[in-house]
Backbone as JSON, one array per atom type, in Angstrom:
{
  "sequence": "MILQFLWAFLVGGAICVIGQLLFDVAKLTPAHVMSSFVVAGAVLDGFDIYDKLIEFAGAGATVPITSFGHNLLHGAMAQSEEHGFMGIAVGIFQLTSAGISSAILFGFIIALIFKPKG",
  "N": [[-61.0, 107.87, -15.01], [-59.01, 107.02, -13.26], [-59.69, 104.37, -13.03], [-59.04, 103.48, -15.59], [-56.26, 103.7, -15.53], [-55.77, 101.78, -13.59], [-56.63, 99.37, -14.84], [-54.82, 99.32, -16.98], [-52.44, 99.02, -15.56], [-52.9, 96.52, -14.3], [-53.27, 94.73, -16.5], [-50.87, 95.08, -17.97], [-49.12, 94.31, -15.92], [-49.93, 91.65, -15.61], [-49.08, 90.55, -18.02], [-46.34, 90.83, -17.65], [-46.01, 89.14, -15.43], [-46.58, 86.67, -16.6], [-44.38, 86.5, -18.31], [-42.31, 86.42, -16.39], [-42.9, 84.0, -15.12], [-42.41, 82.27, -17.25], [-39.65, 82.55, -17.39], [-38.85, 81.61, -14.79], [-40.23, 79.15, -14.19], [-40.5, 77.64, -16.59], [-37.94, 77.85, -17.43], [-36.98, 79.3, -19.64], [-34.95, 81.12, -21.98], [-34.13, 84.67, -22.17], [-34.33, 85.44, -24.89], [-36.03, 83.48, -25.95], [-38.39, 83.99, -24.51], [-38.97, 86.62, -25.3], [-39.33, 86.26, -28.08], [-41.49, 84.51, -27.99], [-43.47, 86.17, -26.89], [-43.73, 88.1, -28.92], [-44.7, 86.52, -31.02], [-47.05, 85.63, -29.79], [-48.46, 88.05, -29.58], [-48.85, 88.57, -32.29], [-50.42, 86.37, -33.03], [-52.69, 86.75, -31.41], [-53.55, 89.14, -32.53], [-54.19, 88.23, -35.06], [-56.51, 86.8, -34.56], [-58.11, 88.88, -33.91], [-58.17, 89.72, -31.27], [-56.29, 91.19, -29.86], [-56.62, 93.9, -30.49], [-58.98, 94.48, -29.15], [-58.08, 94.09, -26.56], [-56.29, 96.21, -26.38], [-58.06, 98.37, -26.55], [-59.36, 98.0, -24.14], [-57.32, 97.98, -22.11], [-55.45, 99.92, -22.79], [-52.38, 101.53, -22.46], [-51.36, 99.44, -21.0], [-51.46, 97.28, -22.66], [-50.21, 98.15, -24.96], [-47.57, 98.87, -24.42], [-45.91, 96.57, -23.62], [-43.82, 94.0, -25.18], [-45.44, 92.36, -26.65], [-47.09, 93.94, -28.16], [-45.52, 94.62, -30.28], [-45.5, 92.39, -31.96], [-48.21, 92.45, -32.6], [-48.31, 94.9, -34.01], [-46.63, 94.27, -36.18], [-48.07, 92.25, -37.58], [-50.49, 93.58, -37.97], [-49.79, 95.77, -39.62], [-48.79, 94.37, -41.84], [-51.06, 92.98, -42.74], [-52.78, 95.09, -43.4], [-51.41, 96.42, -45.47], [-51.17, 94.36, -47.31], [-53.7, 94.06, -48.28], [-53.94, 96.32, -49.87], [-51.67, 96.31, -51.63], [-51.11, 93.7, -52.31], [-49.07, 90.75, -52.37], [-46.48, 91.9, -52.16], [-47.02, 94.0, -50.51], [-47.0, 92.96, -47.98], [-44.31, 92.83, -47.08], [-43.74, 95.56, -47.06], [-45.65, 96.53, -45.25], [-44.97, 95.32, -42.83], [-42.82, 96.77, -41.84], [-43.8, 99.33, -41.77], [-45.35, 100.2, -39.53], [-43.59, 99.63, -37.49], [-41.1, 100.7, -37.89], [-40.11, 103.04, -36.65], [-39.68, 102.24, -33.98], [-37.77, 100.19, -34.32], [-35.68, 101.61, -35.54], [-35.09, 103.45, -33.51], [-34.2, 101.74, -31.47], [-31.84, 100.74, -32.62], [-30.37, 103.13, -33.02], [-30.19, 104.27, -30.37], [-28.92, 102.15, -29.07], [-26.45, 102.21, -30.38], [-25.52, 104.75, -29.64], [-25.31, 104.46, -26.83], [-23.37, 102.46, -26.79], [-21.2, 103.92, -27.7], [-20.82, 105.73, -25.62], [-20.48, 104.19, -23.26], [-18.34, 101.45, -22.23], [-18.52, 98.71, -24.14], [-18.78, 95.18, -23.4], [-18.69, 93.12, -25.14]],
  "CA": [[-59.61, 107.92, -15.44], [-58.23, 106.18, -12.35], [-59.99, 102.98, -13.39], [-58.28, 103.19, -16.8], [-54.88, 103.46, -15.08], [-55.77, 100.51, -12.87], [-56.69, 98.28, -15.82], [-53.54, 99.3, -17.69], [-51.47, 98.45, -14.63], [-53.17, 95.1, -14.08], [-53.02, 93.96, -17.73], [-49.42, 95.1, -18.19], [-48.51, 93.48, -14.89], [-50.22, 90.24, -15.9], [-48.17, 90.15, -19.1], [-45.02, 90.68, -17.04], [-46.03, 87.93, -14.59], [-46.45, 85.53, -17.51], [-42.98, 86.46, -18.72], [-41.49, 85.97, -15.27], [-43.15, 82.56, -14.95], [-41.69, 81.57, -18.31], [-38.24, 82.52, -16.96], [-38.59, 80.85, -13.57], [-40.79, 77.81, -14.18], [-40.17, 76.93, -17.82], [-36.49, 78.02, -17.62], [-36.7, 79.79, -20.98], [-34.0, 82.22, -22.06], [-34.79, 85.92, -22.55], [-34.64, 85.44, -26.32], [-37.21, 82.65, -26.16], [-39.56, 84.67, -23.96], [-39.27, 87.76, -26.16], [-39.89, 85.73, -29.32], [-42.82, 83.97, -27.69], [-44.4, 87.29, -26.73], [-43.98, 88.71, -30.24], [-45.58, 85.59, -31.74], [-48.35, 85.66, -29.12], [-49.12, 89.28, -29.99], [-49.28, 88.41, -33.68], [-51.52, 85.4, -33.07], [-53.86, 87.41, -30.84], [-54.03, 90.1, -33.52], [-54.8, 87.46, -36.14], [-57.87, 86.46, -34.14], [-58.75, 90.16, -33.58], [-58.31, 89.82, -29.82], [-55.37, 92.17, -29.3], [-57.21, 95.23, -30.62], [-59.94, 94.62, -28.04], [-57.28, 94.23, -25.35], [-55.77, 97.58, -26.38], [-59.18, 99.25, -26.21], [-59.69, 97.79, -22.73], [-56.23, 98.25, -21.18], [-54.62, 101.04, -23.22], [-50.92, 101.36, -22.42], [-51.04, 98.14, -20.43], [-51.33, 96.33, -23.76], [-49.38, 98.67, -26.06], [-46.18, 99.03, -24.03], [-45.12, 95.34, -23.65], [-43.29, 93.53, -26.47], [-46.51, 91.71, -27.4], [-47.67, 94.87, -29.13], [-44.66, 94.62, -31.46], [-46.07, 91.36, -32.84], [-49.49, 92.98, -33.06], [-48.05, 95.9, -35.04], [-46.09, 93.6, -37.36], [-49.15, 91.6, -38.31], [-51.49, 94.59, -38.33], [-49.27, 96.49, -40.78], [-48.7, 93.46, -42.99], [-52.41, 92.69, -43.25], [-53.34, 96.31, -44.0], [-50.75, 96.7, -46.76], [-51.41, 93.27, -48.26], [-54.98, 94.32, -48.93], [-53.74, 97.35, -50.88], [-50.6, 96.05, -52.59], [-50.92, 92.28, -52.55], [-47.99, 90.03, -51.7], [-45.39, 92.82, -51.85], [-47.45, 94.85, -49.42], [-46.68, 92.32, -46.69], [-42.97, 93.29, -46.71], [-43.81, 97.0, -46.78], [-46.48, 96.74, -44.08], [-44.3, 94.87, -41.61], [-41.94, 97.82, -41.33], [-44.45, 100.63, -41.74], [-45.74, 100.56, -38.16], [-42.55, 99.32, -36.5], [-39.8, 101.25, -38.28], [-39.63, 104.01, -35.66], [-39.15, 101.5, -32.83], [-36.55, 99.49, -34.73], [-34.65, 102.63, -35.75], [-34.72, 103.99, -32.2], [-33.4, 100.74, -30.75], [-30.5, 100.71, -33.22], [-29.7, 104.41, -32.76], [-29.84, 104.41, -28.96], [-27.91, 101.13, -28.77], [-25.18, 102.7, -30.9], [-25.08, 105.88, -28.79], [-24.9, 103.91, -25.54], [-22.11, 101.75, -27.0], [-20.14, 104.93, -27.81], [-20.61, 106.37, -24.32], [-19.97, 103.22, -22.3], [-17.43, 100.47, -22.78], [-19.19, 97.4, -24.26], [-17.95, 94.05, -23.01], [-18.8, 92.07, -26.14]],
  "C": [[-58.75, 107.02, -14.54], [-58.46, 104.7, -12.67], [-59.21, 102.56, -14.64], [-56.81, 102.91, -16.46], [-54.77, 102.1, -14.38], [-55.77, 99.33, -13.83], [-55.4, 98.18, -16.62], [-52.46, 98.66, -16.83], [-51.66, 96.95, -14.47], [-52.88, 94.26, -15.32], [-51.53, 93.93, -18.05], [-48.69, 94.25, -17.18], [-48.74, 92.0, -15.12], [-49.32, 89.72, -17.02], [-46.76, 89.94, -18.55], [-44.93, 89.44, -16.15], [-45.9, 86.68, -15.45], [-45.01, 85.39, -17.97], [-42.08, 85.95, -17.61], [-41.68, 84.49, -14.99], [-42.45, 81.75, -16.03], [-40.19, 81.49, -18.01], [-38.02, 81.51, -15.84], [-39.05, 79.4, -13.64], [-40.35, 77.03, -15.42], [-38.68, 77.01, -18.15], [-36.14, 78.43, -19.06], [-35.71, 80.95, -20.92], [-34.75, 83.51, -22.41], [-35.16, 85.99, -24.03], [-35.89, 84.61, -26.63], [-38.48, 83.34, -25.66], [-39.96, 85.84, -24.86], [-39.89, 87.29, -27.48], [-41.29, 85.18, -29.11], [-43.86, 85.08, -27.54], [-44.72, 87.96, -28.06], [-44.94, 87.82, -31.04], [-46.97, 85.59, -31.12], [-49.13, 86.91, -29.5], [-49.64, 89.2, -31.41], [-50.47, 87.45, -33.79], [-52.8, 86.03, -32.52], [-54.42, 88.46, -31.79], [-54.69, 89.39, -34.69], [-56.22, 87.05, -35.83], [-58.66, 87.69, -33.69], [-59.04, 90.29, -32.08], [-57.47, 90.96, -29.27], [-55.9, 93.59, -29.42], [-58.22, 95.49, -29.5], [-59.21, 94.78, -26.71], [-56.71, 95.64, -25.25], [-56.88, 98.58, -26.02], [-59.5, 99.18, -24.71], [-58.59, 98.31, -21.81], [-55.33, 99.4, -21.6], [-53.14, 100.71, -23.2], [-50.5, 100.04, -21.79], [-50.87, 97.07, -21.48], [-50.42, 96.84, -24.87], [-47.91, 98.79, -25.7], [-45.38, 97.71, -24.08], [-44.77, 94.9, -25.08], [-44.37, 92.81, -27.28], [-47.12, 92.64, -28.43], [-46.8, 94.99, -30.36], [-45.16, 93.57, -32.46], [-47.4, 91.79, -33.41], [-49.27, 93.97, -34.19], [-47.48, 95.29, -36.32], [-47.21, 93.01, -38.21], [-50.19, 92.6, -38.8], [-51.05, 95.36, -39.59], [-49.21, 95.62, -42.02], [-50.07, 93.17, -43.58], [-53.01, 93.91, -43.95], [-52.72, 96.57, -45.37], [-50.96, 95.58, -47.77], [-52.75, 93.43, -48.96], [-54.84, 95.34, -50.05], [-52.8, 96.91, -52.0], [-50.33, 94.58, -52.85], [-49.75, 91.72, -51.77], [-46.84, 90.95, -51.31], [-45.75, 93.76, -50.71], [-47.15, 94.27, -48.05], [-45.32, 92.82, -46.2], [-42.97, 94.77, -46.34], [-44.55, 97.23, -45.46], [-45.82, 96.34, -42.78], [-43.49, 96.01, -41.0], [-42.61, 99.18, -41.22], [-44.79, 101.07, -40.32], [-44.6, 100.4, -37.15], [-41.21, 99.98, -36.79], [-39.26, 102.25, -37.26], [-39.03, 103.3, -34.44], [-37.85, 100.79, -33.15], [-35.4, 100.49, -34.89], [-34.17, 103.21, -34.42], [-33.85, 103.01, -31.43], [-31.98, 100.68, -31.3], [-29.72, 101.97, -32.87], [-29.27, 104.53, -31.3], [-28.84, 103.35, -28.51], [-26.53, 101.57, -29.22], [-24.64, 103.83, -30.01], [-24.59, 105.38, -27.44], [-23.57, 103.16, -25.67], [-20.94, 102.73, -27.15], [-19.8, 105.55, -26.45], [-19.97, 105.41, -23.32], [-19.1, 102.2, -23.0], [-18.14, 99.12, -22.9], [-18.23, 96.26, -23.94], [-17.95, 92.93, -24.05], [-17.74, 92.1, -27.19]]
}
């Protein structure tokens, strides 16, 4: 069990180090880094690599934003097999709707409690 925690920590940390290098060395904005990670997760899922990474690292691979891209593509591919072209639109939101809804809801609640500057 301790080894599983160690691998999760190392893989999650490696993903964070890559993100930090993209900020510091490549001078990318947070939006660019986040979009790049989502696309990277989708591409890795397309080649069936991300599922193996999740099996190996557990939460180290499911917590970072790369797993959002994995879930988008995973859901779209699963539903497209059942429902064809329209299943792609349904599948994209099937696995990610809880995360999207939570982000909107908690963002709204925080904006009500604190004074937004925007």
